[in-house]
XYZ file of C-alpha atoms in Angstrom:
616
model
C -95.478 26.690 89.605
C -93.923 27.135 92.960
C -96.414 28.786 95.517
C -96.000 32.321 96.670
C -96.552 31.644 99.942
C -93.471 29.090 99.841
C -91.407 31.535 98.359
C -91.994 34.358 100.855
C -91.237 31.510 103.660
C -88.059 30.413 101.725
C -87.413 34.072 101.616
C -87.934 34.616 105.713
C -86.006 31.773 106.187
C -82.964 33.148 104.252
C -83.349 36.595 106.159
C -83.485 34.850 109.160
C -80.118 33.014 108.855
C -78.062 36.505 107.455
C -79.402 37.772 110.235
C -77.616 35.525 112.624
C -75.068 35.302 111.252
C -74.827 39.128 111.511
C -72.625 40.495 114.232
C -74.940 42.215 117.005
C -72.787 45.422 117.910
C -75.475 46.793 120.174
C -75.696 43.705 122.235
C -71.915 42.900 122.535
C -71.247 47.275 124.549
C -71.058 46.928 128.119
C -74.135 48.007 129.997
C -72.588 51.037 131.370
C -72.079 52.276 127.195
C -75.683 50.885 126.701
C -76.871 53.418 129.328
C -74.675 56.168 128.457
C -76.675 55.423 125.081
C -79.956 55.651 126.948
C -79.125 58.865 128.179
C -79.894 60.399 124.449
C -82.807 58.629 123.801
C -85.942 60.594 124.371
C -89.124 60.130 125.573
C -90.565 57.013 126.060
C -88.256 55.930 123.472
C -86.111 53.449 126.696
C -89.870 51.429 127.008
C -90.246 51.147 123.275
C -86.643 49.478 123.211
C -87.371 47.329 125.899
C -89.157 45.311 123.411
C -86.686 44.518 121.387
C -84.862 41.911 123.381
C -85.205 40.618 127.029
C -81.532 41.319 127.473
C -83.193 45.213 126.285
C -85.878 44.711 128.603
C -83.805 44.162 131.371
C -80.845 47.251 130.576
C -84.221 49.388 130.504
C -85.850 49.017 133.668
C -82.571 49.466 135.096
C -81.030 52.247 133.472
C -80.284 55.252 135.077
C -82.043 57.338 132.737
C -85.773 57.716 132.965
C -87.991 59.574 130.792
C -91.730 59.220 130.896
C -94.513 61.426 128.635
C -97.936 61.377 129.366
C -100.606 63.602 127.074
C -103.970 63.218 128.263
C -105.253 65.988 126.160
C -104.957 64.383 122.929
C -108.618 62.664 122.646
C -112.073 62.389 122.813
C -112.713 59.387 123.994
C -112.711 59.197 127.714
C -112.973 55.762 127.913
C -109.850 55.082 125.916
C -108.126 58.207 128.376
C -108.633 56.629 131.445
C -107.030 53.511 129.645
C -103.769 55.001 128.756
C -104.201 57.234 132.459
C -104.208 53.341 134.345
C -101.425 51.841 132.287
C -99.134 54.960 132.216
C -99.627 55.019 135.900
C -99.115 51.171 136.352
C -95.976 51.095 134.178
C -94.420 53.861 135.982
C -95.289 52.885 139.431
C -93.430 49.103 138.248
C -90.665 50.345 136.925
C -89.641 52.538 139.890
C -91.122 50.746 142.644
C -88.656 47.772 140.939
C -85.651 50.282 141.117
C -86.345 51.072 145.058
C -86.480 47.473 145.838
C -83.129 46.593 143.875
C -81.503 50.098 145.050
C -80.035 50.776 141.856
C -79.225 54.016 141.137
C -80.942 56.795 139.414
C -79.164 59.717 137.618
C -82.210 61.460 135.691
C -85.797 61.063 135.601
C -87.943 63.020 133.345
C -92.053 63.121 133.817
C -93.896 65.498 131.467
C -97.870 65.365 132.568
C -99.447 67.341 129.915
C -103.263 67.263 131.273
C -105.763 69.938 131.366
C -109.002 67.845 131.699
C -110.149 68.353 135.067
C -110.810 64.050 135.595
C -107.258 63.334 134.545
C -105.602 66.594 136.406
C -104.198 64.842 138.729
C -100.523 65.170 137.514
C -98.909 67.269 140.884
C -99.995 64.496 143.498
C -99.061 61.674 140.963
C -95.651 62.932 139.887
C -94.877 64.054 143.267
C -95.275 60.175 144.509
C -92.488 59.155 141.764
C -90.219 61.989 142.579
C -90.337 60.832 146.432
C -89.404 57.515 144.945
C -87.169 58.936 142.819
C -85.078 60.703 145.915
C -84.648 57.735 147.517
C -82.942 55.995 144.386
C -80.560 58.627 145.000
C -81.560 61.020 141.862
C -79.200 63.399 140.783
C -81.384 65.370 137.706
C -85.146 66.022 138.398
C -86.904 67.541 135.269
C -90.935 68.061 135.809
C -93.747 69.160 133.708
C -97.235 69.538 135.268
C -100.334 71.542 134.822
C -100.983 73.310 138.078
C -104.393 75.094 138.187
C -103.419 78.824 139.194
C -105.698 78.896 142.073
C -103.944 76.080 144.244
C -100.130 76.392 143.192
C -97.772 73.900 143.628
C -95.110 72.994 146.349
C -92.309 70.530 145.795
C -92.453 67.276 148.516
C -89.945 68.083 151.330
C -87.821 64.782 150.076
C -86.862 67.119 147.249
C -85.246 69.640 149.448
C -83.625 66.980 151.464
C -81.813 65.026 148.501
C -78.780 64.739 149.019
C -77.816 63.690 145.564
C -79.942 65.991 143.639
C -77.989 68.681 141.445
C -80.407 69.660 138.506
C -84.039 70.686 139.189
C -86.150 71.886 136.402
C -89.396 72.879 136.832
C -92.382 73.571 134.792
C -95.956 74.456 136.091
C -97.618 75.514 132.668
C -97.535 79.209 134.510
C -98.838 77.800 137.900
C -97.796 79.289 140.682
C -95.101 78.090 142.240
C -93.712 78.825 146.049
C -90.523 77.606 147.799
C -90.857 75.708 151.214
C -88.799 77.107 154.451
C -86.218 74.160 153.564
C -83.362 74.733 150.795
C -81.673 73.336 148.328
C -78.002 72.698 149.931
C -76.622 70.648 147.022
C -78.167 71.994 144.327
C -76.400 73.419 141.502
C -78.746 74.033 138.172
C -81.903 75.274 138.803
C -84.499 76.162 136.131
C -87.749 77.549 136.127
C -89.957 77.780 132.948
C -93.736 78.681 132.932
C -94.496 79.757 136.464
C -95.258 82.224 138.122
C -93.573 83.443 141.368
C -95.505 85.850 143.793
C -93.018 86.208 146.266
C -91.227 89.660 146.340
C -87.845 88.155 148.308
C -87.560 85.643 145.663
C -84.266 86.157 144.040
C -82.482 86.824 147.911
C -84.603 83.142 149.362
C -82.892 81.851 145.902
C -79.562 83.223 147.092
C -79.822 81.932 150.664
C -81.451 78.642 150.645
C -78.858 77.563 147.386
C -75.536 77.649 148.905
C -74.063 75.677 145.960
C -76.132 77.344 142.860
C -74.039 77.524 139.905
C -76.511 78.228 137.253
C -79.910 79.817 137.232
C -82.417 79.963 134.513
C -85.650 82.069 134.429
C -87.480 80.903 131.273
C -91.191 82.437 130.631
C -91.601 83.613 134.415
C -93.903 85.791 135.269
C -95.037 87.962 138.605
C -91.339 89.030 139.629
C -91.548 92.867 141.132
C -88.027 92.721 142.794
C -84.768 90.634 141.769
C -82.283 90.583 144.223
C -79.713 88.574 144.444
C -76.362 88.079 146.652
C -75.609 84.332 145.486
C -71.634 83.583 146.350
C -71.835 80.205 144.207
C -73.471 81.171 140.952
C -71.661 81.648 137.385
C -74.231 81.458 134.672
C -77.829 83.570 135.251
C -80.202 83.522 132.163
C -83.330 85.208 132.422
C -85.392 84.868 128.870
C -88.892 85.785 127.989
C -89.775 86.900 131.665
C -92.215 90.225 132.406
C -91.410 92.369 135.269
C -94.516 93.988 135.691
C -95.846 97.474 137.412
C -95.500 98.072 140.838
C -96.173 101.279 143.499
C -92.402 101.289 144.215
C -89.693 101.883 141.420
C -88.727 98.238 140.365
C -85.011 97.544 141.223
C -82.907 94.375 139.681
C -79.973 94.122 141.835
C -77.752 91.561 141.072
C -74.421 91.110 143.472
C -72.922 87.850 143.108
C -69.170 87.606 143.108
C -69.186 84.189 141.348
C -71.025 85.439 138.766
C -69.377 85.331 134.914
C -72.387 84.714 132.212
C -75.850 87.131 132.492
C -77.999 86.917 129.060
C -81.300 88.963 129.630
C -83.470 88.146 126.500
C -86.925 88.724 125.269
C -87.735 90.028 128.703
C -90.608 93.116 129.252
C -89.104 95.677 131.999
C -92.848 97.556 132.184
C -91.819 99.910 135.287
C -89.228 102.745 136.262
C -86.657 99.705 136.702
C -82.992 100.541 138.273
C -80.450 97.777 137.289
C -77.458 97.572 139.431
C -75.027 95.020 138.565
C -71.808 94.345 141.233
C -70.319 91.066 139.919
C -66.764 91.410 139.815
C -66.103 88.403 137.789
C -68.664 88.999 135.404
C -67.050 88.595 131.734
C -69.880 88.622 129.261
C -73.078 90.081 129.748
C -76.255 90.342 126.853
C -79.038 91.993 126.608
C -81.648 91.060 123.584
C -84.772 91.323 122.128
C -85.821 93.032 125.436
C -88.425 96.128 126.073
C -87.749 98.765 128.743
C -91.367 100.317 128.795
C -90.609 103.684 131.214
C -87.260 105.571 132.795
C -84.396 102.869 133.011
C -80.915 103.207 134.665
C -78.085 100.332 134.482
C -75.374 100.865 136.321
C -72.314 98.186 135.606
C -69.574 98.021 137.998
C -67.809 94.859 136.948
C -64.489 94.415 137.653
C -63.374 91.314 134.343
C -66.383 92.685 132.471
C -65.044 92.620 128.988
C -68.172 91.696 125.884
C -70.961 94.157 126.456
C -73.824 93.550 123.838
C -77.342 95.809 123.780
C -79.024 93.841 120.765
C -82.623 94.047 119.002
C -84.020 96.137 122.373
C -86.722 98.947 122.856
C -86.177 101.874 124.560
C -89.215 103.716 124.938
C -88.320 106.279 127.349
C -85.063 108.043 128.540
C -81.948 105.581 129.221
C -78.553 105.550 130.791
C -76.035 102.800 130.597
C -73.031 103.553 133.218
C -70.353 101.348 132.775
C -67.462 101.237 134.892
C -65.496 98.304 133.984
C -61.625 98.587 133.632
C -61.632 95.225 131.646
C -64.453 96.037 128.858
C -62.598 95.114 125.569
C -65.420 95.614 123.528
C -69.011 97.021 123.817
C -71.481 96.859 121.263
C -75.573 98.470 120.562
C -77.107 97.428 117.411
C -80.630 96.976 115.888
C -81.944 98.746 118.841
C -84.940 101.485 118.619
C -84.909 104.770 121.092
C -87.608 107.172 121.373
C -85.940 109.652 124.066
C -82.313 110.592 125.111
C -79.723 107.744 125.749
C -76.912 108.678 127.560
C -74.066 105.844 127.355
C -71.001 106.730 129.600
C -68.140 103.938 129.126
C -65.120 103.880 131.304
C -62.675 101.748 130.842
C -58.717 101.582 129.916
C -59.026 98.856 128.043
C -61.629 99.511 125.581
C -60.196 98.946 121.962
C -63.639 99.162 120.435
C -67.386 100.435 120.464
C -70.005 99.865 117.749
C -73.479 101.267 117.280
C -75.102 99.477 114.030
C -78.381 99.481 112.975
C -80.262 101.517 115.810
C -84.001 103.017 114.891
C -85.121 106.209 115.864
C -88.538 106.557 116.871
C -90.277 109.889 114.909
C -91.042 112.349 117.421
C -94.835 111.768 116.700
C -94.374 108.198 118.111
C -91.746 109.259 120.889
C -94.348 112.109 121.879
C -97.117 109.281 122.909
C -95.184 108.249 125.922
C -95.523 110.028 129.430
C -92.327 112.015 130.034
C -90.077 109.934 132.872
C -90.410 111.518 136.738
C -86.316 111.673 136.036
C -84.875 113.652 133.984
C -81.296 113.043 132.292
C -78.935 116.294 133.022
C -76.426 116.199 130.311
C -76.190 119.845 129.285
C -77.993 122.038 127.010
C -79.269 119.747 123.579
C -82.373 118.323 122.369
C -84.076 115.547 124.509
C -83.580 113.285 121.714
C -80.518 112.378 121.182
C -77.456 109.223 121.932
C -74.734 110.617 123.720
C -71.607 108.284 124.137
C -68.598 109.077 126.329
C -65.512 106.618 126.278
C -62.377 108.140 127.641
C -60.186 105.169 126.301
C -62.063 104.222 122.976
C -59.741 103.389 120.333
C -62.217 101.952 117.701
C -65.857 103.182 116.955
C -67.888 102.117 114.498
C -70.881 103.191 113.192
C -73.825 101.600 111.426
C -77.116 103.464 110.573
C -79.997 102.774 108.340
C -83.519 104.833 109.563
C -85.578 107.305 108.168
C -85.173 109.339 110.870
C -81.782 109.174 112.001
C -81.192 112.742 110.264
C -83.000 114.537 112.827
C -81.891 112.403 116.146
C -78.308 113.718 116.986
C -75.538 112.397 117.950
C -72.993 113.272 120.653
C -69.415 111.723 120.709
C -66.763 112.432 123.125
C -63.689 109.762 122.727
C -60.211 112.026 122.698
C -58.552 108.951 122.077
C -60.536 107.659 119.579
C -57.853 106.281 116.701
C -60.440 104.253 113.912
C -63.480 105.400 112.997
C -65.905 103.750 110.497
C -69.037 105.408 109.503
C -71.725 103.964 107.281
C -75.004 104.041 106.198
C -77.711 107.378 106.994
C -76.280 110.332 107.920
C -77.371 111.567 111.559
C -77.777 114.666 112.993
C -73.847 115.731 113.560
C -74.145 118.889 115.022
C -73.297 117.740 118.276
C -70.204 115.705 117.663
C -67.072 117.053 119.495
C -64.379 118.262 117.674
C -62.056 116.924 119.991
C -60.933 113.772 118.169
C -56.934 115.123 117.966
C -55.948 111.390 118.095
C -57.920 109.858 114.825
C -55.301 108.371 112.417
C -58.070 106.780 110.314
C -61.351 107.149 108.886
C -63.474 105.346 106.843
C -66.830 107.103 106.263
C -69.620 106.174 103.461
C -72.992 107.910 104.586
C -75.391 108.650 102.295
C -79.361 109.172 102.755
C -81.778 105.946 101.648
C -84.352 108.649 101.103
C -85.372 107.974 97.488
C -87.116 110.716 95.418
C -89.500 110.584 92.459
C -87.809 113.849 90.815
C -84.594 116.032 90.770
C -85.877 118.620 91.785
C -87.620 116.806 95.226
C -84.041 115.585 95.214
C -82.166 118.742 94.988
C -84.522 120.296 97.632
C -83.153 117.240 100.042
C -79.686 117.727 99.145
C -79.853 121.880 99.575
C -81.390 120.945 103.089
C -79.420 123.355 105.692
C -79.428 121.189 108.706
C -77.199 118.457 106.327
C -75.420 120.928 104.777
C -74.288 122.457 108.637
C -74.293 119.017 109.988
C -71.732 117.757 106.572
C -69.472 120.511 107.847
C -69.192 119.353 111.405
C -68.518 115.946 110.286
C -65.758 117.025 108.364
C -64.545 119.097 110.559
C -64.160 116.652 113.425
C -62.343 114.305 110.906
C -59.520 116.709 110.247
C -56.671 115.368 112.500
C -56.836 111.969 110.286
C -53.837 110.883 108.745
C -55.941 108.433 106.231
C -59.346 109.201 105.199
C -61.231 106.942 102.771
C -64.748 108.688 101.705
C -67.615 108.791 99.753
C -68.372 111.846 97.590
C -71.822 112.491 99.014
C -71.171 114.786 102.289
C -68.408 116.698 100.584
C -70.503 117.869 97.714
C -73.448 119.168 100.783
C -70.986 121.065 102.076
C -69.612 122.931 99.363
C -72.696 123.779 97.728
C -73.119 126.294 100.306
C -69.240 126.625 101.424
C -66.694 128.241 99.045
C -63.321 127.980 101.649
C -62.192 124.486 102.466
C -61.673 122.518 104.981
C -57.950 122.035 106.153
C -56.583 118.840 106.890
C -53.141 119.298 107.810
C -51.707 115.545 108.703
C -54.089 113.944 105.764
C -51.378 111.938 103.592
C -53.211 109.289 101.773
C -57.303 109.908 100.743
C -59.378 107.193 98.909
C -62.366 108.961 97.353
C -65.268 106.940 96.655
C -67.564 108.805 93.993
C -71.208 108.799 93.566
C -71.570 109.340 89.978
C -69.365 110.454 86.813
C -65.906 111.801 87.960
C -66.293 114.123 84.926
C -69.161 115.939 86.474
C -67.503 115.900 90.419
C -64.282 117.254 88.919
C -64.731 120.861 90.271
C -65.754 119.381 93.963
C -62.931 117.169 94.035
C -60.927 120.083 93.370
C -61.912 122.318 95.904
C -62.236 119.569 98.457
C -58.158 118.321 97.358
C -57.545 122.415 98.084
C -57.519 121.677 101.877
C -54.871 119.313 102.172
C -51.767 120.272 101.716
C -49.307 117.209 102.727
C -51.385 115.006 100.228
C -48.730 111.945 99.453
C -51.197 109.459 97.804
C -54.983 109.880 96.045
C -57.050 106.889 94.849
C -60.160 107.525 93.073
C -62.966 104.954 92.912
C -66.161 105.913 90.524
C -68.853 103.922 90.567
C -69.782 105.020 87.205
C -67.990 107.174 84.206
C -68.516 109.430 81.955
C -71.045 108.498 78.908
C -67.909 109.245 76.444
C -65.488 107.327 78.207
C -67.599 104.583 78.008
C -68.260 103.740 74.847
C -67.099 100.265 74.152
C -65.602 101.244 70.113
C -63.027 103.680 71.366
C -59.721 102.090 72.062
C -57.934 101.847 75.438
C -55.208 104.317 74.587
C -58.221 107.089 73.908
C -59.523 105.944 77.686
C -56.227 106.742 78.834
C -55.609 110.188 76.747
C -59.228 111.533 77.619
C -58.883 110.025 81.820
C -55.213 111.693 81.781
C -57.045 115.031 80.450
C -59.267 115.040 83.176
C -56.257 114.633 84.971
C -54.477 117.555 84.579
C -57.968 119.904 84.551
C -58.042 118.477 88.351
C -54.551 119.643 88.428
C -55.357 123.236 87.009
C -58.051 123.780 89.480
C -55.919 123.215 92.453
C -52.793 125.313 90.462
C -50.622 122.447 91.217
C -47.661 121.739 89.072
C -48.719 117.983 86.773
C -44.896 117.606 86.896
C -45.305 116.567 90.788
C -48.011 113.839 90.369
C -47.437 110.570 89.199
C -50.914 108.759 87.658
C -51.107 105.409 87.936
C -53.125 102.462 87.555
C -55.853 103.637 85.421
C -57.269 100.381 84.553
C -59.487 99.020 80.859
C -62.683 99.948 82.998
C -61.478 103.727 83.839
C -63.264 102.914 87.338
C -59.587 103.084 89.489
C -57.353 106.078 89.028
C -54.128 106.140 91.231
C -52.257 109.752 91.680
C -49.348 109.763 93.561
C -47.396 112.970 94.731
C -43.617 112.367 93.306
C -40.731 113.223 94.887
C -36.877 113.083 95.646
C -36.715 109.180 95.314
C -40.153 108.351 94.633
C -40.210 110.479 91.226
C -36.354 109.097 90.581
C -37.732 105.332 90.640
C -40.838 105.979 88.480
C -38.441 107.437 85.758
C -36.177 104.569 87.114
C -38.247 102.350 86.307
C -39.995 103.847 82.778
C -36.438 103.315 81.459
C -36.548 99.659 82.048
C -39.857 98.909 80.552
């Protein structure tokens, strides 16, 4: 019996020759494709591959892309620390000391020191020796990670600001404090900051002089800013994420004037005092605002020239607001999923805004709005509750609204747009007393509101629906969509308002009316009717029932009993209003009796519906 041993050499043997034989790909690129490859590769993972090969070995001690990892905080053992802290330190010191003596370029090197054992925290003085190396290898991308104890700070080495070649700095400190030297960064053009904090009150304006060629800014977990000021000429892109702008004696002002400028996304950020935005960047085109928290009275004043996305998303307001935007380019603005607990006033003007939405906003209850200190400035828009949204848009074509909140009944809402042409409503009704009436331009409306509010009995129920404040605030709503030439609508708000209202609302341009209804259309049959009373150059009328009558849907009658009892329904409707049946045309009443189609027939229209009976 042949040995197992022998067969597993036999076996090695045989692997070894297929894999000669096999074509290399890898080895056969062209070192400048081999480092392009390197430059994905992440860290640590270039020494690891240097093992492979001593062609390898060579490509990666000189490739231009350098990434080195060091944890020190992993461990017990401080005997088997300051092993890995001499032969990190040895390999790294080789490697670049090699690439100074050679000159070979260097386009990124990456050193992450993670080390918070006081024996081993030496990461600032050690990195800071292979970054002076790594300036005079002509370095384009610097991207540092060291703990810096809060009480000594960190400054870069004066090579840094020298470098000619250097274009991408990123910095992080682990929140040590960080402090810019009287030197600048002439030929930088990324800069990013994550985890430090900055103590220096002229920080955004030193950032603005000493960066004449800035193109993109990043603030990322920065803390200790009281002022941001900034007059850059060169920079396009400014993110600021997850950065707290804390108290101060003086309001807190956020001035941002760069002419450059086309990109600011403001995300998970804490404004905690009476903050003033002012933003002058004419050539601003998208700006975003997330996830952020506005703690006292806040002001933003836009004045951007080819501003045209404005997005408010997932923020809290918790005291008064105004957003004044004066941008003639704004296409489109939008506020959604945001929570207010005092008055926001939101004045839009711009001729070419084609739409607005406000989706999914939360309304604090006025016992959690009444815990914050009133602002020391009030907001003068006329006589009104103090909490409320008030949106003026001289040029809004589009609007469309989104609300889901418990509250949202009692927190009105003011709209003045008398150009406004679409309007789309759903969700929770809000308080519309205050809308204006003024919308003479609206061509079409699609509204389904209807309260989440669930109760246990129909009587708790009834008491909800007989509620005056809906029932006056159904009637407003209606009455500011009275100029539409299309309306598509739910049931719900015209049965508030005629359960204390006997006269109808008239609608004097309405020609075509989808009704959406709640329950049977047996039982809404007389509000239908009085509702279909107002509207007097009625051309078309779909009706869309959810559900149907118990009798018309029983599955053993027969279709052509469907149609007879739908049809009788039919003309009832018709009685009600005293309208001639001989007028109407009813169409499309489907197997399901949940689509009914009546069409007003005349001149030629009733000619090719007899036109065409005679064919079939």
């Amino acid at each position: 019996m042949e040995s197992p041993f022998k067969s597993m050499a036999m076996s090695s043997d045989q692997d070894t020759r297929i894999l000669a034989c096999t074509h290399d790909r890898l080895s056969g690129l062209p070192d400048q494709v081999i480092y392009h490859i390197f430059s994905f590769l992440g860290a640590n993972d270039t020494a690891r591959l240097g093992l492979v090969s001593n062609r390898f070995k060579k490509l990666c001690s000189s490739s231009p892309y350098l990434n080195f990892v060091a944890d020190f905080d992993s461990g017990s053992d401080h005997s088997c620390l300051r092993t890995r802290y001499t032969d990190f330190c040895s390999y790294v010191d080789k490697v670049l000391r090699s690439r100074e003596k050679t000159g070979e370029g260097l386009v990124r090197l990456l050193v992450h020191w993670f080390c918070k054992q006081r024996r081993f925290d030496i990461g600032g003085s050690v990195v800071s020796s292979w970054v002076t190396v790594a300036t005079k290898c002509g370095v384009e991308e610097l991207d540092m990670l060291v703990h810096v104890d809060s009480l000594r700070g960190y400054s870069l080495p004066d090579c840094v600001y020298k470098c000619e070649s250097l274009r991408a700095l990123k910095l992080n400190l682990q929140m040590g404090r960080f402090s810019f030297q009287i030197l600048g960064f002439d030929w930088l053009k990324d800069l990013w900051l994550d985890s430090v904090t900055i103590g220096d009150k002229n920080f955004g304006q030193r950032i603005s002089d000493r960066c004449k060629c800035l193109k993109r800014l990043t603030l990322e977990n920065v803390d200790g800013i009281s002022d941001l000021t900034m007059t850059s000429s060169s920079l396009e892109d400014l993110e600021i994420s997850d950065c707290r702008f804390p108290n101060s004696f003086f309001d807190g002002k956020f001035n941002i004037s760069c002419s450059s400028l086309k990109v600011l996304t403001i995300s998970r950020c804490q404004f905690k005092a009476l903050w003033h935005v002012n933003l002058d960047c004419q050539s601003l085109k998208n700006m975003t605002v997330q996830d952020s928290e506005f703690g006292r009275f806040f002001v933003c004043k836009i004045d951007c020239e080819s501003l045209e996305t404005l997005e408010v998303c997932g923020s809290n307001f918790l005291e008064a607001c105004q957003l004044l935007v004066d941008c003639p380019s704004l296409i489109h603005a939008m506020i959604s999923s945001c929570r207010f607990a005092n008055v926001c006033f939101l004045n839009i003007k711009s001729s070419s805004l084609g739409g607005l939405t406000l989706s999914e906003c939360k309304f604090s209850s006025p016992e959690i709005g009444s815990q914050y200190s009133k602002p020391k400035k009030e907001i003068k828009v006329g006589a009104g509750p103090c909490r409320r949204i008030i949106m003026k848009a001289e040029n809004l074509e589009t609007l469309t609204v989104s609300s889901s909140d418990a509250y949202s009944y009692e927190f009105p809402l003011s709209i003045s747009a008398p150009k406004l042409k679409d309007l789309r409503w759903t969700g929770d009704p809000v308080d519309f007393s205050y809308l204006n009436q003024g919308m003479v331009s609206l061509l079409n409306a699609r509204i389904h509101i209807k309260p989440t509010c669930r109760h246990r009995s129909e009587e708790s129920d009834r008491r909800c629906k007989h509620s005056k404040s809906l029932i006056y605030c159904a009637a407003k709503f209606l009455q500011c969509l009275s100029e539409a030439r299309f309306l598509s609508i739910n049931t719900w708000p015209i049965e508030i308002f005629f359960m204390q209202n006997d006269s109808p609302i008239v609608f004097k341009k309405l020609q075509n009316l989808v009704l959406l209804t709640n329950g049977s259309f047996a039982d809404q049959i007389p509000t239908i009717a009085s509702f279909l009373r107002g509207l007097p150059n009625l051309r078309r009328l779909i009706i869309r029932c959810e559900q149907i009558s118990h009798e018309l849907s029983d599955p053993n009658a027969t279709v052509h009993l469907f149609n007879m009892l739908f049809f009788a329904l039919f003309l009832q409707l018709l009685n009600l209003l005293g309208l001639n049946s001989r007028s109407f045309n009813l169409t499309g009443v489907g197997q399901d009796l949940k689509n009914v189609k009546i069409e007003a027939v005349q001149g030629q229209a009733q000619s090719c519906v007899q036109n065409a009976g005679k064919r079939r």
